[in-house]
Each structure stands twice: as structure tokens, then as C-alpha cells.
Short mmCIF file of C-alpha atoms in Angstrom, two decimals:
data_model
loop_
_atom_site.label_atom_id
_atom_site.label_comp_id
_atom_site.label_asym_id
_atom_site.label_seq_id
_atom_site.Cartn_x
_atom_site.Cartn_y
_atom_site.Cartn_z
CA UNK E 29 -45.10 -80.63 6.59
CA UNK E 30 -48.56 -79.13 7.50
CA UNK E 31 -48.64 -75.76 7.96
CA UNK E 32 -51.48 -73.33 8.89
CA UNK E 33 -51.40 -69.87 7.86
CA UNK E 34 -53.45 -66.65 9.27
CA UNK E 35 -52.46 -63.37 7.03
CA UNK E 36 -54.44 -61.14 9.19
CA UNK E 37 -53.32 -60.58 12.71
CA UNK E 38 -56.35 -57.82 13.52
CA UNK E 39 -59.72 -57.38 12.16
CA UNK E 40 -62.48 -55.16 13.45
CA UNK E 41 -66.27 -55.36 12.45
CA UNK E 42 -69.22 -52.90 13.41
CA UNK E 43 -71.74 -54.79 15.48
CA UNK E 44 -74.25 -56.60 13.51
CA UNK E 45 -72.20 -56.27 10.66
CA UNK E 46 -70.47 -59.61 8.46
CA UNK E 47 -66.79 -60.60 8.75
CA UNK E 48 -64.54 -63.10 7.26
CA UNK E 49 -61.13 -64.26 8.52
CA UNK E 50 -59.20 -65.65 6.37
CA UNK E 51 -56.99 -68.93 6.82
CA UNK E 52 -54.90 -71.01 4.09
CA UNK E 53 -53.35 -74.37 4.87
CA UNK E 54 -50.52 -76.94 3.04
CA UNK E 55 -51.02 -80.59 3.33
CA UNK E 56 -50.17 -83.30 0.79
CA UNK E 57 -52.71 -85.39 2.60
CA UNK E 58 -56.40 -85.93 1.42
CA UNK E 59 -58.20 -87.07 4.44
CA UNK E 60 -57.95 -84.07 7.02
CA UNK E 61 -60.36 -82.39 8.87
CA UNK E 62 -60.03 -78.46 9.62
CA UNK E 63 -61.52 -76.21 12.41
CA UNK E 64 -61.86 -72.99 13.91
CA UNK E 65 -61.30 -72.05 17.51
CA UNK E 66 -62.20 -69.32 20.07
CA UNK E 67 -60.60 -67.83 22.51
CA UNK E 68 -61.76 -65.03 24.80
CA UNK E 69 -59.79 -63.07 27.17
CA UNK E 70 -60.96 -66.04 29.86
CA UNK E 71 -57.77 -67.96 27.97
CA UNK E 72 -60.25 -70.78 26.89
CA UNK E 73 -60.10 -71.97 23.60
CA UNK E 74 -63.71 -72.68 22.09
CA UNK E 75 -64.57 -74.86 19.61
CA UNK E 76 -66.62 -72.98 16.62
CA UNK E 77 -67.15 -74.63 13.84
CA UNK E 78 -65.18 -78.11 12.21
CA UNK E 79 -65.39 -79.01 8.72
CA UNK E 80 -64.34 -82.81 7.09
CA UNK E 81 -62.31 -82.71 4.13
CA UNK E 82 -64.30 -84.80 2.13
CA UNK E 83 -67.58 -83.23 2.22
CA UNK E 84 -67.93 -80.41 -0.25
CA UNK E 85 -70.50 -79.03 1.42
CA UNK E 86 -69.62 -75.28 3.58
CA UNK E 87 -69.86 -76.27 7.25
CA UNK E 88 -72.42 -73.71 9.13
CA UNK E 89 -73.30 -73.43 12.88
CA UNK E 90 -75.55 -70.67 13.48
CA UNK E 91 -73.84 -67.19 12.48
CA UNK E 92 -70.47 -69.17 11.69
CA UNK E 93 -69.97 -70.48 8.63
CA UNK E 94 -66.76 -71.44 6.61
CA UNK E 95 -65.78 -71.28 2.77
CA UNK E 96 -64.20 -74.27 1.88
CA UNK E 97 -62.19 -74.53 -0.91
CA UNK E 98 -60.08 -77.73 -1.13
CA UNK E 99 -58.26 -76.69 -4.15
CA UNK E 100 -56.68 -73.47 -2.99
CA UNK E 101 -56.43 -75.25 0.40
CA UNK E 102 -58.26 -72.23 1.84
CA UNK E 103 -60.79 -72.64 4.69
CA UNK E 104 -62.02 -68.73 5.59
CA UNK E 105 -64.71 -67.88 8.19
CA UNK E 106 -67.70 -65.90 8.31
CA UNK E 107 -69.31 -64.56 11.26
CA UNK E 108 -72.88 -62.87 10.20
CA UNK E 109 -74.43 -60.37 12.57
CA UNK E 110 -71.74 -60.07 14.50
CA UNK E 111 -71.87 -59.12 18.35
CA UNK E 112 -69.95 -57.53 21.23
CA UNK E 113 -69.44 -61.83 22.54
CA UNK E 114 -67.81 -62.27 19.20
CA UNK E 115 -64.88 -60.38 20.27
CA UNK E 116 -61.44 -63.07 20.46
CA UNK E 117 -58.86 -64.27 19.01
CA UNK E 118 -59.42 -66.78 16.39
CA UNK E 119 -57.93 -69.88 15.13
CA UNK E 120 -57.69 -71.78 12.57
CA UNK E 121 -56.55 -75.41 12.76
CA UNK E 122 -55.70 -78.45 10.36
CA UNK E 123 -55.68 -82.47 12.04
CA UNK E 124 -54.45 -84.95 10.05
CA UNK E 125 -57.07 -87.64 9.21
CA UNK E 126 -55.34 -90.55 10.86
CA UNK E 127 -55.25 -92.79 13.97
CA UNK E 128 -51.71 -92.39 15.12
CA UNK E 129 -52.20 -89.66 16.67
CA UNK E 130 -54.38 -86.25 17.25
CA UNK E 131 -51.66 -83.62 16.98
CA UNK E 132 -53.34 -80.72 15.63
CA UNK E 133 -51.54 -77.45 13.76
CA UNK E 134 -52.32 -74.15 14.62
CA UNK E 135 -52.33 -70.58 12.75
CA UNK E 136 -50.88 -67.58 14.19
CA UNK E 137 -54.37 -66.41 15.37
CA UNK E 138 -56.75 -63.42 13.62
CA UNK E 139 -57.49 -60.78 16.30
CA UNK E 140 -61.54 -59.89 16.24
CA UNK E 141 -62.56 -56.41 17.62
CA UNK E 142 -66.34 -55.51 17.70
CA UNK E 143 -67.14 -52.59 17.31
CA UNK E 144 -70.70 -51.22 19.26
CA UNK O 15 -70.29 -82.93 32.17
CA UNK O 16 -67.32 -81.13 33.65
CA UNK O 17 -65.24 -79.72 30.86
CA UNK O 18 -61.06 -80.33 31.41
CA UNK O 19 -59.53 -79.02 34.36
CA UNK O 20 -56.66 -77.25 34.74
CA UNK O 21 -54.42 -76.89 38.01
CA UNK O 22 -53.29 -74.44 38.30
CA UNK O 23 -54.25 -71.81 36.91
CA UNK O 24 -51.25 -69.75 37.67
CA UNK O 25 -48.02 -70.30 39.27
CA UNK O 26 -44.51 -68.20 39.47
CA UNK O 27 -41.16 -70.23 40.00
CA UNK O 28 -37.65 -69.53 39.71
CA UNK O 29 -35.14 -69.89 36.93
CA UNK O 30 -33.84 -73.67 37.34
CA UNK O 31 -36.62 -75.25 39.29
CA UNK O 32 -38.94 -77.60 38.27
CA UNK O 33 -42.63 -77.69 37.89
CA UNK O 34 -45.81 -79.94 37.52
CA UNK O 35 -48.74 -79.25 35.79
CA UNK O 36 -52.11 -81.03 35.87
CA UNK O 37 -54.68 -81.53 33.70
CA UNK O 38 -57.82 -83.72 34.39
CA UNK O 39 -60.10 -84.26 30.98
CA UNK O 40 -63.76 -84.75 30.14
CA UNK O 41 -64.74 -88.02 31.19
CA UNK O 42 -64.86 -90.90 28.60
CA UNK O 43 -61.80 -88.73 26.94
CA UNK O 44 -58.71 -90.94 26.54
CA UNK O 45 -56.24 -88.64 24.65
CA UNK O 46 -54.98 -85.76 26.07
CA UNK O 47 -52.75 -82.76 24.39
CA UNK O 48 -50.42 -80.31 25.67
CA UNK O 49 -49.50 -77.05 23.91
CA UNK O 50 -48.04 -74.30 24.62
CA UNK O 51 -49.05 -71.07 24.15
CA UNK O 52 -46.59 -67.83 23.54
CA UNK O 53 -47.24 -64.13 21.70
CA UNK O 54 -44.55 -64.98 19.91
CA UNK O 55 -44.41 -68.88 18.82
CA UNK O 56 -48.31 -69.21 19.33
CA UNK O 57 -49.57 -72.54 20.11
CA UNK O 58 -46.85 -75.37 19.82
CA UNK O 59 -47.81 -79.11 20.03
CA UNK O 60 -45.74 -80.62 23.09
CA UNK O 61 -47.29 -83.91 23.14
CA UNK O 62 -50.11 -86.03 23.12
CA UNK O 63 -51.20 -89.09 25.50
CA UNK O 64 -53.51 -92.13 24.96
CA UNK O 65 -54.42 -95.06 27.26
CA UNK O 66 -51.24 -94.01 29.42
CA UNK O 67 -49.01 -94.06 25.60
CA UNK O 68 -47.17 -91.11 24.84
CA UNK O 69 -48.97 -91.19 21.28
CA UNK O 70 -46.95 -88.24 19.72
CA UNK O 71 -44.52 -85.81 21.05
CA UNK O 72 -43.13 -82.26 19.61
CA UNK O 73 -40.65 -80.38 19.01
CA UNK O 74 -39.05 -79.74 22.74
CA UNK O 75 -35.97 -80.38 24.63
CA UNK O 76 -36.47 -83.56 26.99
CA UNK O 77 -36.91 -80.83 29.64
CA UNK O 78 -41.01 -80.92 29.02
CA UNK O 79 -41.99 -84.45 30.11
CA UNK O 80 -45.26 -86.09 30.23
CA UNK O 81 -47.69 -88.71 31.88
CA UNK O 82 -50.75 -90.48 31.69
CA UNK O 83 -52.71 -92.02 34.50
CA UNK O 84 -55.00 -95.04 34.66
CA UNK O 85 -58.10 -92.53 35.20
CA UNK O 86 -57.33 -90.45 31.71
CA UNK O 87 -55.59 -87.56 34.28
CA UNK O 88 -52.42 -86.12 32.39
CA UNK O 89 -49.40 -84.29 34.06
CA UNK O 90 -46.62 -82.23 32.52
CA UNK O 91 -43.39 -81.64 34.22
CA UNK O 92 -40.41 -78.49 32.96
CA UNK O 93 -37.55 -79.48 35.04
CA UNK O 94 -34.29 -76.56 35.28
CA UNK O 95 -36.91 -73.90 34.01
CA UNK O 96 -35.62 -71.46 32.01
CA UNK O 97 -37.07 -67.81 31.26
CA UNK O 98 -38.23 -68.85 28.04
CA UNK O 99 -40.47 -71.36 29.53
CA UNK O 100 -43.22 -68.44 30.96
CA UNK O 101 -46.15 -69.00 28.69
CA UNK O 102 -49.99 -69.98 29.05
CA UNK O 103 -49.83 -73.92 28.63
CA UNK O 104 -53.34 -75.63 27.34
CA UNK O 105 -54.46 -78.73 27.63
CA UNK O 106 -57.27 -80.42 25.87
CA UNK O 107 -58.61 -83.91 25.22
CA UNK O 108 -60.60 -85.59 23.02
CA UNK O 109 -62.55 -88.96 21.88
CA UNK O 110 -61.03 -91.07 20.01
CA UNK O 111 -63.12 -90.24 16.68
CA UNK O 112 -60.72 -88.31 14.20
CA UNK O 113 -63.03 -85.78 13.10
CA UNK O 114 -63.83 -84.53 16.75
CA UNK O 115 -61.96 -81.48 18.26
CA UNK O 116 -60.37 -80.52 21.02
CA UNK O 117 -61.92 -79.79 24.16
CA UNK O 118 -59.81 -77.39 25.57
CA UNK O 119 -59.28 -76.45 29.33
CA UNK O 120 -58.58 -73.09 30.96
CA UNK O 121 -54.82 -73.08 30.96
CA UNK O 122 -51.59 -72.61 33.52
CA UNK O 123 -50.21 -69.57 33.39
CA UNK O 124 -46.79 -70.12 34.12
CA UNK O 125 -44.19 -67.20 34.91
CA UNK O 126 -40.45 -68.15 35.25
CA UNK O 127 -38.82 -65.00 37.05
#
């Protein structure tokens, strides 16, 4: 079964300052894609930054960027110069690479606090 | 492009009565998700709909129902609500692609009093 796991429940960062949330994952399945979601006290979850199993290369969208590391089935996330908009919960999240469905598996959520 | 809507956005029933939720996604968007969302549990997969198919359903009692329309628009149904049922429920829908994400809406906050 897949399973997504978050260790940290809370993190804090100083404004403009680098964090990383961590986020492991167990599959027995090679073709997967993983992402990271958003979500602000307005409820909505935000799409930040997807990565593809297959590629080796580190996914990066602006100040996001993730550490892949298929191996360890780790995918962390790193949010340079971080500001006050930062502030959410995060997820990480694991789909299964195939066309029966689009059932994706959630972490527990990492709690982000910036700090001014 | 409107992003998925939500309806709505809160709502407070009863123990043992039912309720319908609605969820309209991004045009062009032919699978829609439900989740639920609790501190506890965090998000749980309820089910998942394509061209009017129930594609993929979770782990819930047949309580938590589903539907597709014609025009992509999902609704979800709790009948005999129980307390355990309050929670923020999400829905979200997506292209068909597998590598694309979800595109999530605002939410229902349902309380169950």
C-alpha cells in the first residue's frame, strides 16, 4: 500500500530565511509522480511544485524546489527566501502513475510559521 | 478560467439527516475527487468520478455516495449523518494527463451538531 509520511507536524523559519520540510513515501511501483500542496487559512489547497518519477532531475519553481531521492523514497522541500505568504500547511502527496484512476495519497501535513 | 466551485461553503445539519454537496470543476476537467478533510484523519480519498464512472472509491461506509453529471458537475451525498461526519470536504479535478495535479476548490465546511 502507498503511504505518505510527514515527520514534522510544525516548522517555523525567520523571514527571508531557507526551510526544508521533509516528506518520505512507500510504493513498490516505479512510475509515480509526487507533489507538494498549499494550503492557507482560506482552506484552499495550492498546487506548488510536482515532480515525475522518472526524471532525475530536482523539480524547481521559483523559491520551491524539491530533493528527490528515489532510492530512499524521500521527496523534501525547500522554500528559499522565505516570506510572511509562505505561511500554511503543507503537503506532500504520491499518485500512482496509471490510468485507472487519479486517487492521490496524502501526508499528515507540515505546519509552516514565518517568522517577520 | 474559473477554478472549481464549491457549494457550499458551509452548512450545519443535524445528527441523522442527510446532505448534498456540490462541486462544479474547471472546464475541460473530466475527473473529479472528493476527500475529506479532518485534524485528526487528515485528508481521506472518498472517491473519484470520470465521464459520469465512479472511477475509484475509498475507504467509507455506503453512507458517502457520489455522482457525475453530463456537464463534468460532481455531487456528494452523507445520508443518517453522524457526528463524526463534521469535517472540511475538498473537491478537486483534473485532466486526464497522469502527471497533472489536482486543482483543488475551496471546500464545504460541514458541522453535524
Amino acid at each position: 500500500a502507498q503511504t505518505v509520511t510527514q515527520s514534522q507536524p510544525e516548522m517555523s523559519v525567520q523571514e527571508a530565511e531557507t526551510v526544508t520540510l521533509s516528506c518520505t513515501y512507500d510504493t513498490s511501483e516505479s512510475d509515480y509522480y509526487l507533489f507538494w500542496y498549499k494550503q492557507p487559512p482560506s482552506r484552499q489547497m495550492i498546487l506548488v511544485i510536482r515532480q515525475e518519477a522518472y526524471k532525475q532531475q530536482n523539480a524547481t519553481e521559483n523559491r520551491f524546489s524539491v530533493n528527490f531521492q528515489k532510492a530512499a523514497k524521500s521527496f523534501s522541500l525547500k522554500i528559499s527566501d522565505s516570506q510572511l505568504g509562505d505561511a500554511a500547511m503543507y503537503f506532500c502527496a504520491y499518485r500512482w502513475g496509471s490510468n485507472t484512476g487519479n486517487q492521490f495519497y496524502f501526508g499528515t501535513g507540515t505546519s509552516l510559521t514565518v517568522i517577520p | 478560467k474559473a477554478g472549481v466551485t464549491q457549494t457550499p461553503r458551509y452548512l450545519i445539519k443535524t445528527r441523522g439527516q442527510q446532505v448534498t454537496l456540490s462541486c462544479s470543476p474547471i472546464s475541460g476537467h473530466r475527473s473529479v475527487s472528493w476527500y475529506q478533510q479532518t485534524p485528526g484523519q487528515g485528508l481521506q480519498f472518498l472517491f473519484e468520478y470520470f465521464s459520469e464512472t465512479q472511477r475509484n472509491k475509498g475507504n467509507f461506509p455506503g453512507r458517502f455516495s457520489g455522482r457525475q453529471f453530463s456537464n463534468s458537475r460532481s455531487e456528494m451525498n452523507v445520508s443518517t449523518l453522524e457526528l463524526g461526519d463534521s469535517a472540511l470536504y475538498l473537491c478537486a479535478s483534473s485532466p486526464e494527463g497522469r502527471a497533472d495535479g489536482y486543482t483543488f476548490g475551496s471546500g464545504t465546511r460541514l458541522t453535524v451538531v
